[in-house]
Short mmCIF file of C-alpha atoms and ligand atoms in Angstrom, two decimals:
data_model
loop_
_atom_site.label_atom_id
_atom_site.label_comp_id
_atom_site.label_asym_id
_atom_site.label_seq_id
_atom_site.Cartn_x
_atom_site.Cartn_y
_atom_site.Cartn_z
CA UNK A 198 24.37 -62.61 11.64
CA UNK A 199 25.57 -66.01 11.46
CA UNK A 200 28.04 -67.26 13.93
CA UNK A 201 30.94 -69.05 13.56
CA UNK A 202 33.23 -66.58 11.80
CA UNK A 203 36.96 -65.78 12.03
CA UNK A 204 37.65 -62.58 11.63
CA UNK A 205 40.75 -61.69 8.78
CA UNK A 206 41.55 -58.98 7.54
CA UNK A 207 42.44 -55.23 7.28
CA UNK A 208 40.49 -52.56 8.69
CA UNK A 209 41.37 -48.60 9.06
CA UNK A 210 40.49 -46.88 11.81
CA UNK A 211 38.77 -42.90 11.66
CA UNK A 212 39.02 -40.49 14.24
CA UNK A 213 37.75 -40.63 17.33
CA UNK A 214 34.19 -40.00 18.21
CA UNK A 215 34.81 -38.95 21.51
CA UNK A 216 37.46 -36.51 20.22
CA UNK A 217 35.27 -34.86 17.05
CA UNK A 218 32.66 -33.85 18.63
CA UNK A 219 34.78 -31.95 21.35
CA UNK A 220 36.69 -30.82 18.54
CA UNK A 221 33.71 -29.51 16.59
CA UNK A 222 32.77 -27.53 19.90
CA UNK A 223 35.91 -25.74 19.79
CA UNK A 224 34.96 -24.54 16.69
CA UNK A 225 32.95 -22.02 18.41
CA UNK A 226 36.11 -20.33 19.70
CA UNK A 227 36.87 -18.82 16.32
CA UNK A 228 35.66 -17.08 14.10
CA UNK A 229 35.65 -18.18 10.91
CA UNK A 230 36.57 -21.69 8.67
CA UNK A 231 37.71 -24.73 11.04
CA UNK A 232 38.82 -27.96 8.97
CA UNK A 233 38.62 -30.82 10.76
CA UNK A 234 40.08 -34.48 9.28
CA UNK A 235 39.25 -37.90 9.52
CA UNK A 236 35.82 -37.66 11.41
CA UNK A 237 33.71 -40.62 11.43
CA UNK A 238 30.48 -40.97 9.71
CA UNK A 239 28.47 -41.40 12.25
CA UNK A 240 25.04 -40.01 14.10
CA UNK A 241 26.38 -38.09 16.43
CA UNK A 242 28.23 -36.42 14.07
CA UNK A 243 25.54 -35.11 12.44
CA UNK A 244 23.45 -34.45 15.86
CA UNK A 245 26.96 -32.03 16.97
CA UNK A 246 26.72 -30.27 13.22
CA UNK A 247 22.76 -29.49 13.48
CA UNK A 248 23.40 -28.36 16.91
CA UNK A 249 26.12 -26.09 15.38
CA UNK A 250 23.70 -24.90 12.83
CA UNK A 251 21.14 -23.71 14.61
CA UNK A 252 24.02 -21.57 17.08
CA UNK A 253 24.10 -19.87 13.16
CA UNK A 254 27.12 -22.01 11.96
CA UNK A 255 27.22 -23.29 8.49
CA UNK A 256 28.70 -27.04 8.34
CA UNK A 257 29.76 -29.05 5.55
CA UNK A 258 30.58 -32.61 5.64
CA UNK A 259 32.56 -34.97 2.81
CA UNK A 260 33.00 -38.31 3.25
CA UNK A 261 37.01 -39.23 2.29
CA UNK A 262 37.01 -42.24 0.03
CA UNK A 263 38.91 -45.75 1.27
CA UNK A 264 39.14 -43.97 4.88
CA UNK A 265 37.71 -46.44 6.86
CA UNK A 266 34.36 -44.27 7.09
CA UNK A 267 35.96 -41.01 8.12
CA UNK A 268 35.29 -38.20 6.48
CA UNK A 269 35.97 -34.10 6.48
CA UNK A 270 33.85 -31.82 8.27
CA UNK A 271 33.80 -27.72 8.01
CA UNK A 272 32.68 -25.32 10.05
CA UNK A 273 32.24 -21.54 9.22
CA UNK A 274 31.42 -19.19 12.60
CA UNK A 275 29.81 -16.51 12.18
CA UNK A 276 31.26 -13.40 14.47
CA UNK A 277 28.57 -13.77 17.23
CA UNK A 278 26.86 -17.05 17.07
CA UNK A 279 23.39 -17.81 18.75
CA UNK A 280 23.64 -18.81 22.38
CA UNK A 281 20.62 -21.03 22.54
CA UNK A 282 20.77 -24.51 21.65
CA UNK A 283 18.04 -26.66 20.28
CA UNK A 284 16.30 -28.73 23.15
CA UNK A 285 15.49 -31.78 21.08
CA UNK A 286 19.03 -32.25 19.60
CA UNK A 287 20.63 -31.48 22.73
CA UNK A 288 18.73 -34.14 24.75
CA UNK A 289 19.30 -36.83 21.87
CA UNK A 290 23.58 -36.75 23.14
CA UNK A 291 25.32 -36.06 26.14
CA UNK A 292 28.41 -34.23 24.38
CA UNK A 293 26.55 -31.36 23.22
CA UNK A 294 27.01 -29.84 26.85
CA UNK A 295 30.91 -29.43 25.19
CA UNK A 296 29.30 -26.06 23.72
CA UNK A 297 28.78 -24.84 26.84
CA UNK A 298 32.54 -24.04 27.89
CA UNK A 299 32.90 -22.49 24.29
CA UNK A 300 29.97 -20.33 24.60
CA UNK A 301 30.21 -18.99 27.42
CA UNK A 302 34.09 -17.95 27.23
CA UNK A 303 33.33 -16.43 23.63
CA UNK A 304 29.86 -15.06 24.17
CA UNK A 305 29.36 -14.39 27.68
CA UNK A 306 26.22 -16.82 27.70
CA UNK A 307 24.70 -20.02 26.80
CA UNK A 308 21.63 -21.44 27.24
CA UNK A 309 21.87 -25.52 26.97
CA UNK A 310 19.38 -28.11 27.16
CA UNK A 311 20.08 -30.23 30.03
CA UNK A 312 21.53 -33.35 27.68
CA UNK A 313 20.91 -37.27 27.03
CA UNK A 314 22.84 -39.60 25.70
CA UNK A 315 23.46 -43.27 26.50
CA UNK A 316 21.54 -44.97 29.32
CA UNK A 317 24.48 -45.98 31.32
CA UNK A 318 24.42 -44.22 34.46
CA UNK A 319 23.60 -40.96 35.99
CA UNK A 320 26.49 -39.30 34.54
CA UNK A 321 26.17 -35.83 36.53
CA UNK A 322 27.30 -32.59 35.76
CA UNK A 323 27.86 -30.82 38.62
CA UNK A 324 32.18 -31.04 37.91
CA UNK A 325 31.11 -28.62 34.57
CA UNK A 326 28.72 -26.45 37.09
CA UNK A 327 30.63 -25.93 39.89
CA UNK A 328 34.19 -25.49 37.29
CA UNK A 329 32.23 -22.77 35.48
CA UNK A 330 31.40 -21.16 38.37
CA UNK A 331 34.79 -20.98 39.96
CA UNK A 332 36.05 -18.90 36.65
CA UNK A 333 33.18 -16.70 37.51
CA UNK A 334 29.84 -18.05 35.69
CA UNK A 335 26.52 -17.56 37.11
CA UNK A 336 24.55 -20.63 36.21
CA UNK A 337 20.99 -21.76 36.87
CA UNK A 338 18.90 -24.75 35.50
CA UNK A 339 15.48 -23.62 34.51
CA UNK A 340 13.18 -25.11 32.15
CA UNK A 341 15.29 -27.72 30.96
CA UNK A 342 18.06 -25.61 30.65
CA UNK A 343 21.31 -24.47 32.15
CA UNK A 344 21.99 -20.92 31.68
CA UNK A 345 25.19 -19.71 32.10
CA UNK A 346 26.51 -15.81 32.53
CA UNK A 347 29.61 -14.41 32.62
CA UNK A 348 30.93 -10.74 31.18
CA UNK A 349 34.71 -12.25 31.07
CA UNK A 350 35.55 -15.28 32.75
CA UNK A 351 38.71 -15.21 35.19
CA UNK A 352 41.47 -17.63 35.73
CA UNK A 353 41.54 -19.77 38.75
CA UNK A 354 41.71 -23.22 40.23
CA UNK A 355 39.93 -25.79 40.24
CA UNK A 356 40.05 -29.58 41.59
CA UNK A 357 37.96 -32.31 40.09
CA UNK A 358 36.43 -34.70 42.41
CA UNK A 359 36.90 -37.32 39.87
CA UNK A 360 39.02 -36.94 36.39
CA UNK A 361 36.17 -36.28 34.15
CA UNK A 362 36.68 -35.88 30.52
CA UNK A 363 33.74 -34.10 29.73
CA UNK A 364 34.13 -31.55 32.90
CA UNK A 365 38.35 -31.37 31.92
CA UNK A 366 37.49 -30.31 28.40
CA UNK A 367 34.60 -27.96 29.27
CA UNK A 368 36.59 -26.71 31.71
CA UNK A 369 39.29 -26.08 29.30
CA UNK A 370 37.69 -24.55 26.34
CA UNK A 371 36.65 -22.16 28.84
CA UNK A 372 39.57 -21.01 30.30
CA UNK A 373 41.22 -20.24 27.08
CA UNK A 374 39.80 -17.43 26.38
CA UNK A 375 39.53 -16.01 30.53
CA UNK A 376 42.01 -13.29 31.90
CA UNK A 377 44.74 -15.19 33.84
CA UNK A 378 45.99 -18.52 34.24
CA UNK A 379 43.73 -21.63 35.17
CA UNK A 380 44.64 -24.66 36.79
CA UNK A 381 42.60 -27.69 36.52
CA UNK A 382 44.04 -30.55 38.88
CA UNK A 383 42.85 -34.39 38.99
CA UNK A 384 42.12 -33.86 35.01
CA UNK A 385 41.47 -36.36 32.97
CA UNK A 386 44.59 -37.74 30.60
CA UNK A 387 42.89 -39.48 27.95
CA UNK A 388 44.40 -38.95 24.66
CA UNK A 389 41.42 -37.35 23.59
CA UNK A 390 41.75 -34.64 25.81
CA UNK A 391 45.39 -34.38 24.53
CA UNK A 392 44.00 -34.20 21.12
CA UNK A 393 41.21 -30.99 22.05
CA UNK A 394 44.41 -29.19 23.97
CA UNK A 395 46.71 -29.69 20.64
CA UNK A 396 43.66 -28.11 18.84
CA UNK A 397 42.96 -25.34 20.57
CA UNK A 398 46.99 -24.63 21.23
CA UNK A 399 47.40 -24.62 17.41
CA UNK A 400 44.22 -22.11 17.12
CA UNK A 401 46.70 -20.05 19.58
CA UNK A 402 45.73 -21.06 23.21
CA UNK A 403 48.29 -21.48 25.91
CA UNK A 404 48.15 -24.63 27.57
CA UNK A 405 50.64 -26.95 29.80
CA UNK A 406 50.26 -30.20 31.16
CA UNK A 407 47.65 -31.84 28.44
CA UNK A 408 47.79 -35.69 29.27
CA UNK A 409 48.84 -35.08 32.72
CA UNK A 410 46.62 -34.31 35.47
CA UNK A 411 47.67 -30.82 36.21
CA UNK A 412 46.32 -28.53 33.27
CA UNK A 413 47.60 -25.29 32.94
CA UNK A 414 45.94 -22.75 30.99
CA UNK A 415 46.97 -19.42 30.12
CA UNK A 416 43.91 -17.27 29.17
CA UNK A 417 44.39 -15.12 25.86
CA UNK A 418 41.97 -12.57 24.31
CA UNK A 419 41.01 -14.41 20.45
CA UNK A 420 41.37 -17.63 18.79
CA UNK A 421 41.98 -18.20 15.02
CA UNK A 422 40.79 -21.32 12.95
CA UNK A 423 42.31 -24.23 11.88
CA UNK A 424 42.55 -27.16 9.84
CA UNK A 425 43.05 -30.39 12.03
CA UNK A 426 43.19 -34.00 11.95
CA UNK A 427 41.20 -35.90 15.00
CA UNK A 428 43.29 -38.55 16.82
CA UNK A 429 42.32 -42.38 15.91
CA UNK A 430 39.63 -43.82 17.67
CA UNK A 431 41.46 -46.36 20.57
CA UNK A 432 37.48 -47.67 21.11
CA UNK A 433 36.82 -48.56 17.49
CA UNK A 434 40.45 -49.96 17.26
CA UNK A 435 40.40 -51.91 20.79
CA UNK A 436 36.80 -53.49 19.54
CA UNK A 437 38.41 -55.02 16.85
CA UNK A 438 41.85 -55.63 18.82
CA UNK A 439 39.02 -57.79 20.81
CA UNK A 440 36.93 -58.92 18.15
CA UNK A 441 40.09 -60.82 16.33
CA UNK A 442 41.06 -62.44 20.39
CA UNK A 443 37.22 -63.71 20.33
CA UNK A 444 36.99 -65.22 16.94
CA UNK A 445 40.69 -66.80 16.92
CA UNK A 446 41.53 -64.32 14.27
CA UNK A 447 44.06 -62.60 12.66
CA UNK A 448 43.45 -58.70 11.80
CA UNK A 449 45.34 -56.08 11.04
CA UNK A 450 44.49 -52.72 12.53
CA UNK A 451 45.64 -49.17 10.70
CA UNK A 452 46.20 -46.55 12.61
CA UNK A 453 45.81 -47.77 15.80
CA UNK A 454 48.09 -46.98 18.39
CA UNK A 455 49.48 -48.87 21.08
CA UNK A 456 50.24 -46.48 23.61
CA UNK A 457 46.58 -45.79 23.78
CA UNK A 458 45.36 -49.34 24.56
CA UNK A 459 47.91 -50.50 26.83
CA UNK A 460 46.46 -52.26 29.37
CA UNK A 461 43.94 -53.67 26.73
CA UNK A 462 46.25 -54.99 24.60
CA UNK A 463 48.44 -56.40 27.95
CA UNK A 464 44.92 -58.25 28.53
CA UNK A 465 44.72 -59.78 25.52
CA UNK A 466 48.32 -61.30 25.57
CA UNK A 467 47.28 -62.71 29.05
CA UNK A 468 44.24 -63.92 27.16
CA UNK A 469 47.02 -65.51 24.69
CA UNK A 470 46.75 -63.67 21.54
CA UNK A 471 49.71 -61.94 20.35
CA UNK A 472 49.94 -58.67 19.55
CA UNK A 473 52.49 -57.11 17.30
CA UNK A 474 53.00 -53.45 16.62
CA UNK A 475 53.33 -52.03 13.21
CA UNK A 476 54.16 -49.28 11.13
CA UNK A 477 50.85 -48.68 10.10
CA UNK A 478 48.91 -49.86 13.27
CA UNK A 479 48.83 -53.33 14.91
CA UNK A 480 47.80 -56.82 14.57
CA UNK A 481 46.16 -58.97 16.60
CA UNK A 482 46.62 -62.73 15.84
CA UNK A 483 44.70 -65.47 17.98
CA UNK A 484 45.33 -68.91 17.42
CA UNK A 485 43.63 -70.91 20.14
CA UNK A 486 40.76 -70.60 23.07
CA UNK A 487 41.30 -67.20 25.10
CA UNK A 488 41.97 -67.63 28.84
CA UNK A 489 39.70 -65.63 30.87
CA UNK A 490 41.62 -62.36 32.35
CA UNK A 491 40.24 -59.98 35.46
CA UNK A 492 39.72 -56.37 34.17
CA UNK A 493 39.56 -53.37 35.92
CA UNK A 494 38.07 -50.34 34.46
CA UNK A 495 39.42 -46.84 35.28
CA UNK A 496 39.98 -43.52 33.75
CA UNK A 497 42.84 -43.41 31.29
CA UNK A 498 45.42 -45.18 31.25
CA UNK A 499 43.29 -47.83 33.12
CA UNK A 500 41.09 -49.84 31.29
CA UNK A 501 38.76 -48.33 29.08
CA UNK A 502 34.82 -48.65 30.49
CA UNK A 503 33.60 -48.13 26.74
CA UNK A 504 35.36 -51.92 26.33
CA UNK A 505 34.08 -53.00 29.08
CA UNK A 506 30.87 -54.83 27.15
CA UNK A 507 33.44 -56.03 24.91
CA UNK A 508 35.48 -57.52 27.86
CA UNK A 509 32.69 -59.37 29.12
CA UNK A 510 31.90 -60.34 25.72
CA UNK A 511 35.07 -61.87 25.24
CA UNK A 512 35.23 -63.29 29.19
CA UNK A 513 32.00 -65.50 28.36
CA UNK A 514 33.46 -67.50 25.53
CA UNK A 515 37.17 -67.94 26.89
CA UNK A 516 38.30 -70.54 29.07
CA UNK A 517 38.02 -70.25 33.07
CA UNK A 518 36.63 -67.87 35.31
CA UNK A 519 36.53 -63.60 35.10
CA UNK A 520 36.25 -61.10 37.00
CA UNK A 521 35.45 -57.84 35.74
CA UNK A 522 35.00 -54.55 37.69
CA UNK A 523 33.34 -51.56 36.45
CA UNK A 524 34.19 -48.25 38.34
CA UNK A 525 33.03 -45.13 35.64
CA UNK A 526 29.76 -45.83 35.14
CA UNK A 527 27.61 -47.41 37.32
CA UNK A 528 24.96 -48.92 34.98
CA UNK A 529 27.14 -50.24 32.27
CA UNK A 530 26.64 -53.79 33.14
CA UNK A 531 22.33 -52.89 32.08
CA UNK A 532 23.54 -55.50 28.73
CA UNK A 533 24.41 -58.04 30.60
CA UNK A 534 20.83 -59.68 30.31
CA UNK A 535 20.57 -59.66 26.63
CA UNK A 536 24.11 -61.28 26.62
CA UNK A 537 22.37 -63.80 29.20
CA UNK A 538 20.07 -64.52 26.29
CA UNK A 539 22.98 -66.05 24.15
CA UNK A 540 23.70 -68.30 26.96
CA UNK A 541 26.66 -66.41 28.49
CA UNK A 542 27.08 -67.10 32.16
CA UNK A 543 27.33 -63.99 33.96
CA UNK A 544 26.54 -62.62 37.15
CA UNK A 545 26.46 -59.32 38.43
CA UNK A 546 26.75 -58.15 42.41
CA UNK A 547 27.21 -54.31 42.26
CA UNK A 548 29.68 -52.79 39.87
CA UNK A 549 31.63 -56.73 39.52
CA UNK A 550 30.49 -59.39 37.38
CA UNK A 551 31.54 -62.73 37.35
CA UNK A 552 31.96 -64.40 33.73
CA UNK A 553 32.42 -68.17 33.70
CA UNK A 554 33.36 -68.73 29.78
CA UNK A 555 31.65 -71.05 27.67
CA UNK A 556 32.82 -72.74 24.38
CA UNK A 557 30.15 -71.29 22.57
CA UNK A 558 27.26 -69.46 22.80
CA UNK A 559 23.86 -69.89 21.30
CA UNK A 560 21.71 -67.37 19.05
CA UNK A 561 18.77 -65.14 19.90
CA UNK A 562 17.26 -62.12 19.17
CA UNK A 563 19.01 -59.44 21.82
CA UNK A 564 18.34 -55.63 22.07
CA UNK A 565 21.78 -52.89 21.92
CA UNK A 566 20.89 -50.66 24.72
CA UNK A 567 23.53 -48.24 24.04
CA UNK A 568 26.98 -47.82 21.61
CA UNK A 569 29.24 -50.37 22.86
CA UNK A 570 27.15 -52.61 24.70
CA UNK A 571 25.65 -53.32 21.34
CA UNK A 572 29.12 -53.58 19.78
CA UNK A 573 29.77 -55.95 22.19
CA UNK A 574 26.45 -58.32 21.60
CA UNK A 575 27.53 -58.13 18.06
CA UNK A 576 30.82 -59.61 18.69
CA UNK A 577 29.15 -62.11 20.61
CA UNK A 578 27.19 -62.96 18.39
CA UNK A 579 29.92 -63.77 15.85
CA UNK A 580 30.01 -66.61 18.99
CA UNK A 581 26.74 -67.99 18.59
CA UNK A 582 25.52 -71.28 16.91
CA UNK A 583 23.01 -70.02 14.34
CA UNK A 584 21.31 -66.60 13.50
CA UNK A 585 21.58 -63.71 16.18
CA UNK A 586 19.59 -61.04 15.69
CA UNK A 587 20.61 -57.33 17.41
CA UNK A 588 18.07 -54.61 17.50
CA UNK A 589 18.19 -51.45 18.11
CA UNK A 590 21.48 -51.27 16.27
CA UNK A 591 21.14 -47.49 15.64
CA UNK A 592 22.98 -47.04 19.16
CA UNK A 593 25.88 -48.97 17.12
CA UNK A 594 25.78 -46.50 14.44
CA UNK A 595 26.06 -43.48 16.94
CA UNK A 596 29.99 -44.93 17.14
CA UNK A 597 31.01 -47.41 14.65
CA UNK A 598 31.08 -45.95 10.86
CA UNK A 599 30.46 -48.50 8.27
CA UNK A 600 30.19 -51.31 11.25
CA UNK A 601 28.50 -54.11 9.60
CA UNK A 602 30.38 -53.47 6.16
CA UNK A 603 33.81 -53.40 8.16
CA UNK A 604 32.91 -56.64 9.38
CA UNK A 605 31.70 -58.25 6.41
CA UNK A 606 35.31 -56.79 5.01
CA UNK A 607 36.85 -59.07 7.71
CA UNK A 608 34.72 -62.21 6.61
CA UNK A 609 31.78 -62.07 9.03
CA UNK A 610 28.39 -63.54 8.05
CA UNK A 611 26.39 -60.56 8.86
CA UNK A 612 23.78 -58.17 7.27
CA UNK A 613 21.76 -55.10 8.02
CA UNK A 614 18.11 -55.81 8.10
CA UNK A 615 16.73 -52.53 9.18
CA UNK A 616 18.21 -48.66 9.70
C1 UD1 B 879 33.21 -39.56 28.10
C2 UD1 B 879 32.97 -40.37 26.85
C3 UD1 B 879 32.44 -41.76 27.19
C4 UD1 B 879 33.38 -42.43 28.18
C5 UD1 B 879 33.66 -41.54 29.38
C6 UD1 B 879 34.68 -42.12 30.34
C7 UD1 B 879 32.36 -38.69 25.24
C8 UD1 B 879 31.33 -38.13 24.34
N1 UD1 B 879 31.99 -39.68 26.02
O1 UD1 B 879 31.95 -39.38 28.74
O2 UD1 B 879 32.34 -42.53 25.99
O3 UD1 B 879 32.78 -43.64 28.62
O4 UD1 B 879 34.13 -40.26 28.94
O5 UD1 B 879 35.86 -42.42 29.65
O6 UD1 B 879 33.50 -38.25 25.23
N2 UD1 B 879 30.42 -37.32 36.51
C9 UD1 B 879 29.82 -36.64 37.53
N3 UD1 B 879 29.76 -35.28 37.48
C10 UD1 B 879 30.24 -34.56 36.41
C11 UD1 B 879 30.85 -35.27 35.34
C12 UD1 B 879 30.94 -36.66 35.43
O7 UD1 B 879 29.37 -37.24 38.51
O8 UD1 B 879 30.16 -33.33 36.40
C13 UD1 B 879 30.54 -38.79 36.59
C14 UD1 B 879 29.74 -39.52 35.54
O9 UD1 B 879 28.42 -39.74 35.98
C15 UD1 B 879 30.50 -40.82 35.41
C16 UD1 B 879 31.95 -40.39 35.65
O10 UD1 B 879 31.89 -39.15 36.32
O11 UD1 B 879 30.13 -41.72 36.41
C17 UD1 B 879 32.77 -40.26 34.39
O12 UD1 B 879 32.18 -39.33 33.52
P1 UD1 B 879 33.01 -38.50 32.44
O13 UD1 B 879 34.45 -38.85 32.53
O14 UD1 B 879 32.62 -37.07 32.59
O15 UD1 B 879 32.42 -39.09 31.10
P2 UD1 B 879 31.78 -38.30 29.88
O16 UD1 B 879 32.60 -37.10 29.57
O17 UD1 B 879 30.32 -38.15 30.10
#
């Protein structure tokens, strides 16, 4: 890509990736034909539908023309899926473990492949274990595998050591189908989890609290299907919120929604853009330098840690000094070296880095090392005096559909050389 650019434009944002996938693993619940809107056409999409399949579900997916890349995905469930998911697929994403919760309500036992996913921390799961096991699951790890048991899982509560999303929504989709009433306290509150809770409520699950951090679940004995719509996706829409604040640009973002990216969008009016809210979305005009601006990351409504790349990003070509803190994930700042290689000044002591901006920075060849962190050397490279080359840009296509043809929509110099 060819730095340089000012982003302009329209762009329409899908659903959320880190909503779909959950809301593909509530599927499971059901028996029978779950519709689900406006899911991105991405990889792991497809990774969550094989892993479907082979638990003896049949899923379809149609792209929906002009949506921005989203698409419709359906799932038929057979009355008693398979309980054993594929190792390989499993290990290739961290959110298949969301069919664990499902499976084990529904069927009384899964067997999942201990997952992978981004390299960006240790990202335990002992929240999911030791959850599972308070509503009565016996679970071991052998071979690569957790195995869960449980005849009928019982209501209880539980307290998370940390608001988890992935534990809150495993956690979740298990308890609506135990006897009793489950309380999950410190949840997580990201809209996303909101958006699994409305699902499953409307498939006729009992739940209180969604988007607070009390959850209250009221166990019932079946689920029906559904057709749904997955929230926006505040990552995808915050990227290019940040993207347009970078390249002193002016874009205008459908369906994004402002109460999801507050303190983001607060940042970038410290930063100086301004940021107006519309009926369809927002827009994000920039018409000078950005200032540098601390960030903070934290579970919702904090900051967002999957902008956190894209907050550096944005630190190293603004004006001043930043700080930025990461607290999720402790080795989310792994990127900072290839953005090093475009000349960004950075430094990292523990989970801070310090950012002193630069005017501009200067091309290379850098490697994406996971979803956003390549997302974010893209952007930077929009930044860079002459051709900057990202590789590895399959991790961008695990959570941006259409990415380099959204940009090139908004004017940026930029092609695909490889898949
Ligand atoms: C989800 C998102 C990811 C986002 C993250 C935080 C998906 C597919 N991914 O990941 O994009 O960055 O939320 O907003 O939705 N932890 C434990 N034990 C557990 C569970 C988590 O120690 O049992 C730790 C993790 O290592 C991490 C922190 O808790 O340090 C947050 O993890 P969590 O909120 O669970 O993130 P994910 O659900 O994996």
């Amino acid at each position: 890509m060819a730095g340089g650019t000012t982003l302009t434009g329209r762009v329409r944002v899908t659903g959320a990736k880190n909503s779909t996938l959950k809301l593909m693993a509530a599927a499971l619940l059901a028996t029978g034909r779950t519709v689900i809107d406006e899911v991105p056409d991405i990889l792991d999409v497809s990774i969550m539908s094989e892993v479907l399949r082979r638990l003896g579900c049949d899923v379809g997916y149609e792209r929906t023309p002009g949506s921005g890349g989203g698409g419709r995905v359906t799932i038929d469930v057979p009355e008693n899926p398979s309980t054993e998911t594929d190792y390989d697929l499993v290990r290739r994403m961290r959110a298949s473990i969301s069919v664990l919760g499902p499976l084990v309500a529904r069927c009384g036992s899964a067997r999942v492949a201990l997952p992978g996913g981004d390299a960006i921390g240790s990202r335990g799961l002992d929240m999911h274990i030791s959850g599972l096991e308070r509503l009565g699951a016996s679970i071991v790890s052998e071979h690569g595998f957790l195995v869960a048991t449980a005849p009928r899982l019982t209501g209880t509560s539980i307290w998370l050591d940390f608001p988890s999303v992935g534990a809150t929504e495993n956690l979740v989709m298990a308890a609506v189908l135990a006897s009793g009433t489950t309380v999950v306290d410190n949840a997580a509150r990201e809209p996303e989890i909101v958006d699994i809770c409305t699902m499953l409520t409307a498939m006729g699950a009992r739940i209180d609290g969604a988007g607070t951090s009390t959850i209250t679940v009221e166990g019932v004995e079946s689920l029906s299907p559904v057709s749904y719509t997955a929230v926006p996706d505040r990552i995808v829409a915050g990227t290019w919120a940040i993207g347009a604040v970078m390249t002193r640009g002016d874009v205008v973002i459908e369906r994004a929604v402002a109460g999801h990216l507050t303190v983001a969008l607060d940042k970038l009016t410290d930063a100086g853009a301004h940021v107006e809210v519309l009926p369809e979305g927002l827009r994000v005009v920039m018409t000078e330098r950005p200032r540098c601006v601390d960030v903070v990351t934290l579970p919702f409504p904090g900051f967002p840690t999957d902008l956190q790349p894209m907050a550096v990003a944005l630190a190293a070509v603004s004006s001043g000094t930043a700080l930025i803190t990461e607290n999720v994930f402790e080795g989310r700042f792994m990127f900072v070296n290839e953005l090093v290689r475009l000349g960004a000044d950075v430094r990292i002591d523990g989970h801070h880095a310090v950012v002193r901006g630069r005017e501009k920075l200067s091309s290379a060849p850098v490697v994406a090392t996971d979803i956003r962190a390549g997302a974010g050397l893209v952007l930077a490279g929009l930044l860079s005096d002459g051709i900057t080359e990202v590789q590895e840009v399959h991790h961008v296509d695990r959570g941006y559909p259409d990415f380099v043809e959204q940009l090139r929509g908004l004017g940026a110099d930029i092609k695909r050389t490889q898949r």
